[in-house]
Amino acid sequence: MRILVVEDEPTLGRQLRATLEGAGYAVDLATDGEDGHYLGSTESYDAIILDLGLPEIDGLTVLDRWRKEGRDMPVLVLTARDSWSDKVAGLDAGADDYLAKPFQTEELIARLRALIRRASGNASSELVAGDVRLDTRSGKVTKAGEPVKLTAQEYKLLSYLMHHKGKVVSRTELIEHIYDQDFDRDSNTIEVFVTRIRKKLGTDIITTIRGLGYSLEESDPANA
Ligand code: CA
């Protein structure tokens, strides 16, 4: 899952990036409205955290432009403390949620997880495919109740597929959603990650769709 943070306060921006990376997200950081708008218009994000008070272009205008361009990713706006008018304006401009500054990063991450889940049609914070379970709160994966150790990149890839279970996900889409913009992207590494995940999960829950990508299907453990 890949997140864009648009925040002009350098310390807060760096903190958010570090915290979100620690929580297993690929993160891009923009420090003004122009850069933020550009990234949100041209890159693929699973959610965006948008400060409203930004240099160059203010956050509300950025959000309004994305929505007019048809960009429908979930957006959580950061508002000034106790500014109800900011909250109303943010929601009216197409925000999916808001959080007033200062906030607890735990709350921000919980809201973000919920936004991403809802956007992909998952109501529960635990994602299930066959006997494989992925807990989006703890970042833990189990197979038939036994813990499975995944690297950060393997987790990102599996998490993306589990959020989009039953759909065919191309390599390009995976690359766009598990790496930040500064990462040296190599589509061959995706195949390597998939092979490792299959090995670790001991079952072929990820199906290769020749020429199209991958699909994670609900396998029946009884027939596995
Ligand atoms: Ca600001």
mmCIF file with all atom_site columns, N, CA and C and ligand atoms in Angstrom, residues 6-9 12 51-55 78 101, ligand 1:
data_model
loop_
_atom_site.group_PDB
_atom_site.id
_atom_site.type_symbol
_atom_site.label_atom_id
_atom_site.label_alt_id
_atom_site.label_comp_id
_atom_site.label_asym_id
_atom_site.label_entity_id
_atom_site.label_seq_id
_atom_site.pdbx_PDB_ins_code
_atom_site.Cartn_x
_atom_site.Cartn_y
_atom_site.Cartn_z
_atom_site.occupancy
_atom_site.B_iso_or_equiv
_atom_site.pdbx_formal_charge
_atom_site.auth_seq_id
_atom_site.auth_comp_id
_atom_site.auth_asym_id
_atom_site.auth_atom_id
_atom_site.pdbx_PDB_model_num
ATOM   1  N  N  . VAL A 1 6   ? 1.094  15.095 2.065  1.00 0.00 ? 6   VAL A N  1
ATOM   2  C  CA . VAL A 1 6   ? 1.322  16.465 1.619  1.00 0.00 ? 6   VAL A CA 1
ATOM   3  C  C  . VAL A 1 6   ? 1.308  17.340 2.861  1.00 0.00 ? 6   VAL A C  1
ATOM   4  N  N  . GLU A 1 7   ? 2.477  17.754 3.299  1.00 0.00 ? 7   GLU A N  1
ATOM   5  C  CA . GLU A 1 7   ? 2.628  18.468 4.571  1.00 0.00 ? 7   GLU A CA 1
ATOM   6  C  C  . GLU A 1 7   ? 3.854  19.378 4.462  1.00 0.00 ? 7   GLU A C  1
ATOM   7  N  N  . ASP A 1 8   ? 3.646  20.672 4.782  1.00 0.00 ? 8   ASP A N  1
ATOM   8  C  CA . ASP A 1 8   ? 4.751  21.624 4.618  1.00 0.00 ? 8   ASP A CA 1
ATOM   9  C  C  . ASP A 1 8   ? 5.604  21.804 5.866  1.00 0.00 ? 8   ASP A C  1
ATOM   10 N  N  . GLU A 1 9   ? 5.143  21.349 7.019  1.00 0.00 ? 9   GLU A N  1
ATOM   11 C  CA . GLU A 1 9   ? 5.994  21.447 8.213  1.00 0.00 ? 9   GLU A CA 1
ATOM   12 C  C  . GLU A 1 9   ? 7.027  20.326 8.142  1.00 0.00 ? 9   GLU A C  1
ATOM   13 N  N  . LEU A 1 12  ? 7.068  17.539 10.998 1.00 0.00 ? 12  LEU A N  1
ATOM   14 C  CA . LEU A 1 12  ? 5.878  16.686 10.968 1.00 0.00 ? 12  LEU A CA 1
ATOM   15 C  C  . LEU A 1 12  ? 5.890  15.783 9.737  1.00 0.00 ? 12  LEU A C  1
ATOM   16 N  N  . ASP A 1 51  ? -2.495 18.080 4.241  1.00 0.00 ? 51  ASP A N  1
ATOM   17 C  CA . ASP A 1 51  ? -2.606 19.239 5.114  1.00 0.00 ? 51  ASP A CA 1
ATOM   18 C  C  . ASP A 1 51  ? -3.373 20.317 4.350  1.00 0.00 ? 51  ASP A C  1
ATOM   19 N  N  . LEU A 1 52  ? -4.177 21.123 5.043  1.00 0.00 ? 52  LEU A N  1
ATOM   20 C  CA . LEU A 1 52  ? -4.942 22.141 4.320  1.00 0.00 ? 52  LEU A CA 1
ATOM   21 C  C  . LEU A 1 52  ? -4.148 23.434 4.116  1.00 0.00 ? 52  LEU A C  1
ATOM   22 N  N  . GLY A 1 53  ? -3.358 23.825 5.133  1.00 0.00 ? 53  GLY A N  1
ATOM   23 C  CA . GLY A 1 53  ? -2.564 25.046 5.006  1.00 0.00 ? 53  GLY A CA 1
ATOM   24 C  C  . GLY A 1 53  ? -1.232 24.746 4.331  1.00 0.00 ? 53  GLY A C  1
ATOM   25 N  N  . LEU A 1 54  ? -1.160 25.006 3.015  1.00 0.00 ? 54  LEU A N  1
ATOM   26 C  CA . LEU A 1 54  ? 0.039  24.648 2.246  1.00 0.00 ? 54  LEU A CA 1
ATOM   27 C  C  . LEU A 1 54  ? 0.511  25.822 1.406  1.00 0.00 ? 54  LEU A C  1
ATOM   28 N  N  . PRO A 1 55  ? 1.823  25.941 1.177  1.00 0.00 ? 55  PRO A N  1
ATOM   29 C  CA . PRO A 1 55  ? 2.306  26.958 0.245  1.00 0.00 ? 55  PRO A CA 1
ATOM   30 C  C  . PRO A 1 55  ? 1.997  26.595 -1.214 1.00 0.00 ? 55  PRO A C  1
ATOM   31 N  N  . LEU A 1 78  ? -5.799 17.058 7.115  1.00 0.00 ? 78  LEU A N  1
ATOM   32 C  CA . LEU A 1 78  ? -5.334 17.513 8.422  1.00 0.00 ? 78  LEU A CA 1
ATOM   33 C  C  . LEU A 1 78  ? -5.778 18.954 8.582  1.00 0.00 ? 78  LEU A C  1
ATOM   34 N  N  . LYS A 1 101 ? -5.135 18.824 14.055 1.00 0.00 ? 101 LYS A N  1
ATOM   35 C  CA . LYS A 1 101 ? -3.791 18.894 14.648 1.00 0.00 ? 101 LYS A CA 1
ATOM   36 C  C  . LYS A 1 101 ? -3.891 19.505 16.039 1.00 0.00 ? 101 LYS A C  1
HETATM 37 CA CA . CA  B 2 .   ? 0.613  23.572 6.978  1.00 0.00 ? 1   CA  B CA 1
#
